[in-house]
Amino acid sequence: MRIALTACLLAAAAFPALAQSVTVFEAANPASLSMGDYTAPGQGGKPMALSIGIGSGAWHGADDAPFRFWTVGDRGPNIACSDAEKTLGVKPEAICAAAPKGRVYPLPAYTPSIYAIDLDPATKSFTLAQTIPVKTRDGKLTSGLLNPLTVASTEDALDGQGKPLTHDPNGIDIEGIVRLKDGSFILGDENGPSMIEVAADGRIMRRHVPAGTEKDYAAAGYDTVGSLPALLTRRATNRGIESMALSPDGAFVYFIMQNPLQNPDAKAYSGAVNSRLYKLDAATKKIVGEYTYAMDPVATYPGEKSPANSTVRISELTAIGTDRLVVLERTEVTTRLYEVTLTDAANIWGSKWDDAATTPSLELTSAETGAVQLLAKTLRLDTSKVPEAPVKLEGVALAGDGRLMIINDNDFGIDGARTQVLLIDGTGIRR
């Protein structure tokens, strides 16, 4: 399937020069990030030293100290049952008999949180300065468990002993973050998918979900608004909103879907590259723009063996000006940062592409037909040329001195990864 393949290949081929300098920051006190040990029950269980994941998204505001960053962890440690033998050391049937296609949550009581971290350039270390657990309106801690979804797809969850866990209407999987001038936050939720307004103290004020799914959150401890396009329920499971951005003047919020939708079906998701990027009025939270971002085909990523384009995903979005954005797309090994500019000509909001009956769908439409205008991409960073870069980079922001900050999602230490923060100069990314 050729979906804007020529344009994407040309963009991916024009790699920038090696970054001028890269500084790697490690935790000043690794023990402060410890979540304890876990070993799956049964013969052969592998012991895991779990640690807090703080790198699923990042933010730095103009009023923040030069090296203060706000980050988020996602839904907590979880392992797909299909990976049980490789990751946990036990046969899937030993721990996943109750839900063979589910996920194991070793610490189901984990509360998704917002973190403030401070970098110390002198010691090349970072410290965890503040933790803000996300709560319901009445102060009840949220969980990272799955919501009781009936329209969008979902999964079954098991605890660390293999016992079924109940779906939680207050469960959130936060992966994107922006911070407003009043200290409140807007978070992107991967699972729902949803966009969550959170007060400075961590209380959820409002959750925006796809129209028609409000009833799935009826028991939640906060207001739920069906303000997002109903079409977003066609996201593949756990490929929702992983990225949030805010224009420097605070007027607009942006988010992009992690992958093309399953529109019209899962086959389209597996082979497509066109993902949807949305622009909202920050005051009203109403969508005012929608744009088509073509991800690089998986074949352009060196060493990737899977032929499915769904191997590539988008994990971060950062605004460097009004309608000037940096998009992080990646595989499990390589990360690329692209700069894009939104234009009126590329705005498809309110067009036929928002109609589920449109054939072929946006996801299956090639730019070569002239039917849709893709956002032009300028490559700013390719980590295959940055040997210091860890894998699974998911958070991006600009430090107060103008350098690019990038942080990895360590998956809570499940595979032994540790959190690392990089400051990179020479990318050409500037406000």
CSV table of C-alpha atoms in Angstrom, one decimal:
chain,number,residue,atom,x,y,z
A,1,MET,CA,0.0,0.0,0.0
A,2,ARG,CA,1.5,3.4,-1.0
A,3,ILE,CA,0.3,6.2,1.2
A,4,ALA,CA,2.3,9.3,0.6
A,5,LEU,CA,5.3,6.9,0.5
A,6,THR,CA,7.5,9.0,-1.8
A,7,ALA,CA,7.1,12.2,0.3
A,8,CYS,CA,7.8,10.4,3.5
A,9,LEU,CA,10.9,8.6,2.2
A,10,LEU,CA,12.4,11.8,1.0
A,11,ALA,CA,11.7,13.5,4.4
A,12,ALA,CA,13.2,10.5,6.3
A,13,ALA,CA,16.3,10.5,4.1
A,14,ALA,CA,17.3,14.1,4.8
A,15,PHE,CA,18.8,13.4,8.2
A,16,PRO,CA,20.3,16.4,10.0
A,17,ALA,CA,23.9,16.5,11.1
A,18,LEU,CA,24.9,15.0,14.4
A,19,ALA,CA,23.7,17.2,17.3
A,20,GLN,CA,26.4,19.5,18.5
A,21,SER,CA,26.3,18.3,22.1
A,22,VAL,CA,24.3,15.8,24.2
A,23,THR,CA,24.3,15.8,28.0
A,24,VAL,CA,22.8,12.8,29.8
A,25,PHE,CA,21.2,13.2,33.3
A,26,GLU,CA,20.7,10.3,35.7
A,27,ALA,CA,18.7,10.2,38.9
A,28,ALA,CA,20.6,11.8,41.8
A,29,ASN,CA,19.0,9.3,44.2
A,30,PRO,CA,17.7,6.2,42.3
A,31,ALA,CA,16.3,4.8,45.5
A,32,SER,CA,13.8,7.7,45.6
A,33,LEU,CA,12.2,6.2,42.4
A,34,SER,CA,11.9,2.6,43.8
A,35,MET,CA,8.5,0.9,43.8
A,36,GLY,CA,9.8,-2.3,45.3
A,37,ASP,CA,10.3,-5.8,43.9
A,38,TYR,CA,7.9,-8.1,42.1
A,39,THR,CA,8.1,-11.7,41.1
A,40,ALA,CA,5.4,-13.5,39.2
A,41,PRO,CA,4.0,-16.5,41.1
A,42,GLY,CA,5.0,-20.0,39.9
A,43,GLN,CA,8.1,-21.8,38.8
A,44,GLY,CA,10.6,-19.6,37.0
A,45,GLY,CA,9.3,-16.2,37.9
A,46,LYS,CA,11.8,-13.5,37.2
A,47,PRO,CA,12.3,-10.9,40.0
A,48,MET,CA,11.8,-7.3,38.9
A,49,ALA,CA,13.0,-4.1,40.6
A,50,LEU,CA,10.2,-1.8,39.7
A,51,SER,CA,10.7,2.0,39.6
A,52,ILE,CA,8.5,5.0,39.1
A,53,GLY,CA,8.0,5.9,35.4
A,54,ILE,CA,8.1,9.6,35.0
A,55,GLY,CA,8.8,10.0,31.3
A,56,SER,CA,5.6,9.5,29.4
A,57,GLY,CA,5.3,13.2,28.6
A,58,ALA,CA,7.0,16.5,29.4
A,59,TRP,CA,6.4,20.2,29.7
A,60,HIS,CA,8.4,23.4,30.5
A,61,GLY,CA,6.7,26.7,30.8
A,62,ALA,CA,8.1,30.2,30.4
A,63,ASP,CA,7.6,30.9,34.1
A,64,ASP,CA,9.4,27.8,35.2
A,65,ALA,CA,13.0,27.7,36.4
A,66,PRO,CA,15.3,27.0,33.5
A,67,PHE,CA,15.7,23.3,34.3
A,68,ARG,CA,12.4,22.6,36.0
A,69,PHE,CA,10.2,20.2,34.0
A,70,TRP,CA,6.7,18.8,34.5
A,71,THR,CA,6.3,15.2,33.5
A,72,VAL,CA,3.8,12.3,33.8
A,73,GLY,CA,3.8,8.6,34.4
A,74,ASP,CA,1.2,6.5,32.6
A,75,ARG,CA,-1.0,3.7,34.0
A,76,GLY,CA,1.7,1.9,36.0
A,77,PRO,CA,3.6,-1.4,35.5
A,78,ASN,CA,1.7,-3.7,33.2
A,79,ILE,CA,2.7,-6.7,31.0
A,80,ALA,CA,0.8,-8.2,28.1
A,81,CYS,CA,-0.1,-11.8,28.7
A,82,SER,CA,1.5,-12.6,25.3
A,83,ASP,CA,4.8,-11.5,26.8
A,84,ALA,CA,4.4,-13.4,30.1
A,85,GLU,CA,7.1,-16.0,29.4
A,86,LYS,CA,9.7,-13.6,28.0
A,87,THR,CA,9.1,-10.8,30.6
A,88,LEU,CA,7.8,-12.6,33.7
A,89,GLY,CA,9.5,-16.0,33.3
A,90,VAL,CA,6.3,-18.0,33.6
A,91,LYS,CA,4.0,-19.6,31.1
A,92,PRO,CA,1.0,-17.4,30.1
A,93,GLU,CA,-1.4,-20.1,31.4
A,94,ALA,CA,0.2,-19.9,34.8
A,95,ILE,CA,-0.8,-16.3,35.4
A,96,CYS,CA,-3.2,-15.4,32.6
A,97,ALA,CA,-5.7,-18.3,32.7
A,98,ALA,CA,-8.5,-15.8,33.6
A,99,ALA,CA,-7.8,-13.5,30.6
A,100,PRO,CA,-5.4,-15.1,28.1
A,101,LYS,CA,-5.3,-11.9,26.0
A,102,GLY,CA,-5.2,-9.5,29.0
A,103,ARG,CA,-2.5,-7.7,30.9
A,104,VAL,CA,-0.9,-8.3,34.3
A,105,TYR,CA,-0.8,-5.3,36.7
A,106,PRO,CA,1.8,-6.1,39.4
A,107,LEU,CA,0.9,-3.0,41.4
A,108,PRO,CA,-2.8,-2.3,40.6
A,109,ALA,CA,-3.0,0.3,43.4
A,110,TYR,CA,-0.6,2.6,41.6
A,111,THR,CA,-2.0,6.2,41.2
A,112,PRO,CA,-1.1,8.0,37.9
A,113,SER,CA,0.7,11.2,38.9
A,114,ILE,CA,2.2,14.5,37.7
A,115,TYR,CA,5.9,15.0,38.6
A,116,ALA,CA,8.1,18.1,38.8
A,117,ILE,CA,11.8,17.2,38.2
A,118,ASP,CA,14.8,19.5,38.4
A,119,LEU,CA,18.0,19.0,36.4
A,120,ASP,CA,21.4,20.0,37.9
A,121,PRO,CA,23.8,20.7,35.0
A,122,ALA,CA,26.8,20.7,37.4
A,123,THR,CA,26.3,17.1,38.5
A,124,LYS,CA,24.4,15.9,35.4
A,125,SER,CA,21.7,14.5,37.6
A,126,PHE,CA,18.0,15.1,38.2
A,127,THR,CA,15.9,15.1,41.4
A,128,LEU,CA,12.2,14.4,41.9
A,129,ALA,CA,11.0,17.7,43.3
A,130,GLN,CA,7.2,17.2,43.6
A,131,THR,CA,4.6,14.5,43.1
A,132,ILE,CA,1.0,15.4,42.4
A,133,PRO,CA,-1.3,12.3,42.5
A,134,VAL,CA,-4.3,12.7,40.2
A,135,LYS,CA,-7.6,12.5,42.1
A,136,THR,CA,-11.3,12.7,41.5
A,137,ARG,CA,-13.1,15.9,42.4
A,138,ASP,CA,-13.8,14.7,46.0
A,139,GLY,CA,-10.1,13.6,46.5
A,140,LYS,CA,-10.3,9.9,45.8
A,141,LEU,CA,-7.1,8.6,44.2
A,142,THR,CA,-7.4,7.5,40.6
A,143,SER,CA,-6.0,4.3,39.3
A,144,GLY,CA,-4.3,3.2,36.1
A,145,LEU,CA,-6.8,0.5,35.5
A,146,LEU,CA,-9.0,0.2,32.4
A,147,ASN,CA,-12.3,2.0,32.0
A,148,PRO,CA,-15.6,0.1,31.5
A,149,LEU,CA,-15.7,0.9,27.8
A,150,THR,CA,-18.6,-0.4,25.6
A,151,VAL,CA,-18.0,1.6,22.4
A,152,ALA,CA,-14.2,1.8,22.1
A,153,SER,CA,-12.2,-1.4,22.5
A,154,THR,CA,-10.6,-2.3,25.8
A,155,GLU,CA,-8.7,-5.1,27.5
A,156,ASP,CA,-9.0,-7.3,30.6
A,157,ALA,CA,-6.7,-6.7,33.5
A,158,LEU,CA,-5.2,-9.1,36.1
A,159,ASP,CA,-3.4,-8.4,39.3
A,160,GLY,CA,0.1,-9.7,40.1
A,161,GLN,CA,-1.3,-13.1,41.2
A,162,GLY,CA,-3.4,-13.5,38.0
A,163,LYS,CA,-6.8,-12.6,39.6
A,164,PRO,CA,-9.2,-10.5,37.5
A,165,LEU,CA,-9.4,-6.7,38.2
A,166,THR,CA,-12.6,-4.7,37.9
A,167,HIS,CA,-12.7,-2.0,35.3
A,168,ASP,CA,-12.5,1.5,36.9
A,169,PRO,CA,-14.5,4.5,35.6
A,170,ASN,CA,-11.9,6.7,37.3
A,171,GLY,CA,-8.9,4.9,35.6
A,172,ILE,CA,-6.6,7.0,33.5
A,173,ASP,CA,-3.6,6.4,31.4
A,174,ILE,CA,-1.9,9.8,31.2
A,175,GLU,CA,0.7,10.2,28.5
A,176,GLY,CA,0.7,13.9,27.6
A,177,ILE,CA,0.9,17.1,29.7
A,178,VAL,CA,0.7,20.9,29.4
A,179,ARG,CA,0.5,23.4,32.3
A,180,LEU,CA,-1.5,26.5,32.2
A,181,LYS,CA,-0.6,29.9,33.7
A,182,ASP,CA,-2.9,29.3,36.6
A,183,GLY,CA,-1.0,26.2,37.6
A,184,SER,CA,-3.7,23.7,36.3
A,185,PHE,CA,-3.0,21.0,33.8
A,186,ILE,CA,-4.4,19.5,30.6
A,187,LEU,CA,-3.5,15.8,30.3
A,188,GLY,CA,-3.8,13.4,27.3
A,189,ASP,CA,-5.2,10.0,28.1
A,190,GLU,CA,-4.1,7.1,25.8
A,191,ASN,CA,-6.8,4.6,26.8
A,192,GLY,CA,-10.1,6.4,26.6
A,193,PRO,CA,-9.0,8.2,24.5
A,194,SER,CA,-9.7,11.4,26.4
A,195,MET,CA,-8.4,14.9,27.4
A,196,ILE,CA,-8.4,15.7,31.1
A,197,GLU,CA,-8.5,19.1,32.8
A,198,VAL,CA,-6.8,18.8,36.2
A,199,ALA,CA,-6.5,21.5,38.9
A,200,ALA,CA,-3.1,22.5,40.3
A,201,ASP,CA,-3.7,20.1,43.3
A,202,GLY,CA,-4.3,17.1,41.0
A,203,ARG,CA,-8.1,17.0,41.2
A,204,ILE,CA,-9.8,16.2,37.9
A,205,MET,CA,-12.2,19.0,37.0
A,206,ARG,CA,-13.4,17.7,33.6
A,207,ARG,CA,-12.8,14.8,31.3
A,208,HIS,CA,-13.4,15.2,27.5
A,209,VAL,CA,-14.3,12.0,25.8
A,210,PRO,CA,-15.5,11.0,22.3
A,211,ALA,CA,-19.2,11.9,21.7
A,212,GLY,CA,-21.5,9.0,22.5
A,213,THR,CA,-19.2,7.4,25.2
A,214,GLU,CA,-20.2,9.6,28.1
A,215,LYS,CA,-22.3,6.8,29.7
A,216,ASP,CA,-19.1,4.7,30.0
A,217,TYR,CA,-17.9,7.2,32.6
A,218,ALA,CA,-21.2,7.8,34.4
A,219,ALA,CA,-19.8,6.4,37.7
A,220,ALA,CA,-16.7,8.6,37.5
A,221,GLY,CA,-16.1,11.2,40.3
A,222,TYR,CA,-15.9,14.2,38.0
A,223,ASP,CA,-17.7,15.8,35.0
A,224,THR,CA,-17.5,14.0,31.7
A,225,VAL,CA,-18.1,15.9,28.4
A,226,GLY,CA,-18.6,14.2,25.0
A,227,SER,CA,-16.8,17.0,23.2
A,228,LEU,CA,-14.3,14.9,21.2
A,229,PRO,CA,-15.1,13.4,17.7
A,230,ALA,CA,-17.0,10.2,18.0
A,231,LEU,CA,-14.7,8.8,15.3
A,232,LEU,CA,-11.9,8.7,17.9
A,233,THR,CA,-13.4,5.6,19.4
A,234,ARG,CA,-11.9,3.8,16.4
A,235,ARG,CA,-8.5,4.1,17.9
A,236,ALA,CA,-6.7,0.8,18.3
A,237,THR,CA,-6.5,-0.3,21.9
A,238,ASN,CA,-4.0,1.8,23.8
A,239,ARG,CA,-3.2,4.0,20.8
A,240,GLY,CA,-5.2,7.1,21.8
A,241,ILE,CA,-4.0,10.5,22.9
A,242,GLU,CA,-0.4,10.3,23.9
A,243,SER,CA,0.6,13.9,23.1
A,244,MET,CA,-0.5,17.3,24.2
A,245,ALA,CA,0.8,20.8,23.3
A,246,LEU,CA,0.0,24.4,24.1
A,247,SER,CA,0.8,27.4,22.0
A,248,PRO,CA,3.2,29.8,23.7
A,249,ASP,CA,0.5,32.4,24.2
A,250,GLY,CA,-1.8,29.9,25.7
A,251,ALA,CA,-4.6,30.4,23.1
A,252,PHE,CA,-4.6,26.9,21.6
A,253,VAL,CA,-4.3,23.3,22.7
A,254,TYR,CA,-3.1,20.6,20.3
A,255,PHE,CA,-3.2,16.9,20.4
A,256,ILE,CA,-2.4,14.1,17.9
A,257,MET,CA,-3.6,10.5,17.8
A,258,GLN,CA,-0.8,8.1,18.5
A,259,ASN,CA,-1.6,6.1,15.3
A,260,PRO,CA,-4.0,6.1,12.4
A,261,LEU,CA,-7.5,5.1,13.4
A,262,GLN,CA,-8.9,1.7,12.8
A,263,ASN,CA,-11.0,3.4,10.1
A,264,PRO,CA,-12.7,1.5,8.6
A,265,ASP,CA,-11.1,-1.5,10.2
A,266,ALA,CA,-8.0,-3.0,11.9
A,267,LYS,CA,-6.4,-3.7,8.6
A,268,ALA,CA,-6.4,0.0,7.8
A,269,TYR,CA,-4.7,0.8,11.1
A,270,SER,CA,-2.0,-1.8,10.5
A,271,GLY,CA,-1.1,-0.5,7.1
A,272,ALA,CA,-1.9,3.3,7.3
A,273,VAL,CA,0.4,6.2,8.0
A,274,ASN,CA,-2.1,9.1,8.2
A,275,SER,CA,-2.7,10.3,11.8
A,276,ARG,CA,-5.1,13.0,12.8
A,277,LEU,CA,-3.8,16.2,14.6
A,278,TYR,CA,-6.3,18.5,16.3
A,279,LYS,CA,-6.3,22.1,17.3
A,280,LEU,CA,-8.6,23.4,20.1
A,281,ASP,CA,-9.5,26.8,21.4
A,282,ALA,CA,-7.9,26.7,24.9
A,283,ALA,CA,-10.7,28.7,26.5
A,284,THR,CA,-13.7,26.8,25.2
A,285,LYS,CA,-12.0,23.4,24.5
A,286,LYS,CA,-13.8,23.4,21.1
A,287,ILE,CA,-12.0,21.9,18.1
A,288,VAL,CA,-11.1,24.6,15.5
A,289,GLY,CA,-8.7,22.6,13.3
A,290,GLU,CA,-7.8,19.1,12.1
A,291,TYR,CA,-4.8,18.2,10.1
A,292,THR,CA,-3.3,15.1,8.4
A,293,TYR,CA,0.2,14.0,9.6
A,294,ALA,CA,1.8,11.2,7.6
A,295,MET,CA,4.1,9.1,9.8
A,296,ASP,CA,7.2,7.6,8.2
A,297,PRO,CA,6.5,4.1,6.8
A,298,VAL,CA,8.1,1.4,9.0
A,299,ALA,CA,10.4,0.4,6.1
A,300,THR,CA,12.3,3.7,6.6
A,301,TYR,CA,13.3,2.7,10.1
A,302,PRO,CA,16.6,0.7,10.1
A,303,GLY,CA,16.4,-2.7,11.7
A,304,GLU,CA,12.6,-2.9,12.1
A,305,LYS,CA,11.5,-6.4,11.2
A,306,SER,CA,7.7,-5.9,11.3
A,307,PRO,CA,6.1,-5.0,8.0
A,308,ALA,CA,3.2,-3.3,9.8
A,309,ASN,CA,3.2,0.5,9.9
A,310,SER,CA,1.5,0.3,13.3
A,311,THR,CA,5.0,-0.4,14.6
A,312,VAL,CA,5.6,3.3,14.3
A,313,ARG,CA,3.7,5.6,16.7
A,314,ILE,CA,3.6,9.2,17.9
A,315,SER,CA,4.5,9.8,21.5
A,316,GLU,CA,4.9,13.5,22.0
A,317,LEU,CA,3.9,16.9,20.6
A,318,THR,CA,5.5,20.3,21.5
A,319,ALA,CA,4.5,23.7,20.4
A,320,ILE,CA,7.3,26.1,19.5
A,321,GLY,CA,5.0,28.8,18.2
A,322,THR,CA,1.3,29.3,17.3
A,323,ASP,CA,0.7,26.4,14.8
A,324,ARG,CA,4.4,25.5,14.8
A,325,LEU,CA,4.8,22.1,16.3
A,326,VAL,CA,7.4,19.4,16.9
A,327,VAL,CA,6.1,15.8,16.5
A,328,LEU,CA,7.9,12.8,18.1
A,329,GLU,CA,7.4,9.6,16.1
A,330,ARG,CA,9.2,6.5,17.0
A,331,THR,CA,9.6,2.7,17.0
A,332,GLU,CA,10.8,0.8,20.1
A,333,VAL,CA,14.4,1.6,19.0
A,334,THR,CA,14.6,4.8,17.0
A,335,THR,CA,13.0,8.2,17.6
A,336,ARG,CA,12.6,11.1,15.1
A,337,LEU,CA,11.5,14.6,15.7
A,338,TYR,CA,9.8,16.5,12.9
A,339,GLU,CA,8.8,20.2,12.8
A,340,VAL,CA,5.5,21.0,11.1
A,341,THR,CA,3.5,24.2,10.5
A,342,LEU,CA,-0.3,24.1,10.5
A,343,THR,CA,-1.9,25.9,7.5
A,344,ASP,CA,-5.5,26.9,6.6
A,345,ALA,CA,-5.2,24.9,3.4
A,346,ALA,CA,-4.4,21.7,5.3
A,347,ASN,CA,-7.3,22.1,7.7
A,348,ILE,CA,-9.9,19.4,7.2
A,349,TRP,CA,-12.1,20.0,10.2
A,350,GLY,CA,-15.8,19.7,9.4
A,351,SER,CA,-15.0,18.1,6.0
A,352,LYS,CA,-16.0,14.7,4.6
A,353,TRP,CA,-13.0,13.2,6.4
A,354,ASP,CA,-14.9,13.4,9.7
A,355,ASP,CA,-17.7,11.2,8.3
A,356,ALA,CA,-17.3,7.5,9.2
A,357,ALA,CA,-19.1,6.7,5.9
A,358,THR,CA,-16.4,8.4,3.7
A,359,THR,CA,-14.7,5.8,1.4
A,360,PRO,CA,-11.8,5.5,1.2
A,361,SER,CA,-11.2,6.9,4.7
A,362,LEU,CA,-8.6,9.5,5.5
A,363,GLU,CA,-6.4,6.7,6.8
A,364,LEU,CA,-6.4,5.0,3.4
A,365,THR,CA,-6.1,8.1,1.2
A,366,SER,CA,-2.8,8.9,-0.4
A,367,ALA,CA,-1.6,12.4,-0.8
A,368,GLU,CA,-0.5,11.5,-4.3
A,369,THR,CA,-4.2,11.6,-5.4
A,370,GLY,CA,-4.5,15.3,-4.4
A,371,ALA,CA,-7.5,14.5,-2.2
A,372,VAL,CA,-5.8,15.5,1.0
A,373,GLN,CA,-3.0,17.9,1.9
A,374,LEU,CA,-0.4,16.5,4.3
A,375,LEU,CA,1.6,18.6,6.8
A,376,ALA,CA,5.1,19.2,5.4
A,377,LYS,CA,7.7,17.7,7.8
A,378,THR,CA,11.2,19.0,8.6
A,379,LEU,CA,13.4,16.4,10.3
A,380,ARG,CA,15.1,17.9,13.4
A,381,LEU,CA,16.5,14.8,15.2
A,382,ASP,CA,17.1,11.2,14.5
A,383,THR,CA,18.3,9.2,17.5
A,384,SER,CA,20.0,6.6,15.2
A,385,LYS,CA,22.7,9.3,15.0
A,386,VAL,CA,22.7,10.1,18.7
A,387,PRO,CA,24.4,7.1,20.4
A,388,GLU,CA,23.7,8.5,23.9
A,389,ALA,CA,19.9,8.3,23.4
A,390,PRO,CA,18.0,5.6,25.2
A,391,VAL,CA,15.1,3.8,23.6
A,392,LYS,CA,11.4,4.6,24.0
A,393,LEU,CA,11.7,8.4,24.3
A,394,GLU,CA,8.3,9.9,25.0
A,395,GLY,CA,8.7,13.3,26.6
A,396,VAL,CA,10.0,16.5,24.9
A,397,ALA,CA,10.3,20.1,26.0
A,398,LEU,CA,12.6,23.1,25.6
A,399,ALA,CA,14.7,24.0,28.6
A,400,GLY,CA,15.0,27.6,29.7
A,401,ASP,CA,18.4,27.9,27.9
A,402,GLY,CA,16.8,26.8,24.6
A,403,ARG,CA,18.2,23.3,24.5
A,404,LEU,CA,16.0,20.4,23.7
A,405,MET,CA,15.0,18.2,26.7
A,406,ILE,CA,14.0,14.7,26.0
A,407,ILE,CA,13.1,11.9,28.5
A,408,ASN,CA,12.4,8.2,28.2
A,409,ASP,CA,9.6,6.1,29.5
A,410,ASN,CA,11.4,3.4,31.4
A,411,ASP,CA,8.3,1.2,31.6
A,412,PHE,CA,8.6,1.2,35.4
A,413,GLY,CA,11.8,-0.8,35.2
A,414,ILE,CA,10.1,-4.0,33.9
A,415,ASP,CA,12.9,-4.7,31.5
A,416,GLY,CA,15.6,-3.1,33.7
A,417,ALA,CA,15.6,0.3,32.0
A,418,ARG,CA,16.2,3.4,34.0
A,419,THR,CA,15.0,6.9,33.5
A,420,GLN,CA,17.4,9.2,31.7
A,421,VAL,CA,17.0,12.9,30.7
A,422,LEU,CA,18.9,14.3,27.7
A,423,LEU,CA,19.7,18.0,26.9
A,424,ILE,CA,20.6,18.3,23.3
A,425,ASP,CA,21.9,21.3,21.4
A,426,GLY,CA,22.1,21.7,17.7
A,427,THR,CA,18.7,20.4,16.6
A,428,GLY,CA,17.5,23.7,15.1
A,429,ILE,CA,14.3,23.6,17.2
A,430,ARG,CA,13.7,27.1,18.5
A,431,ARG,CA,10.8,29.2,19.6
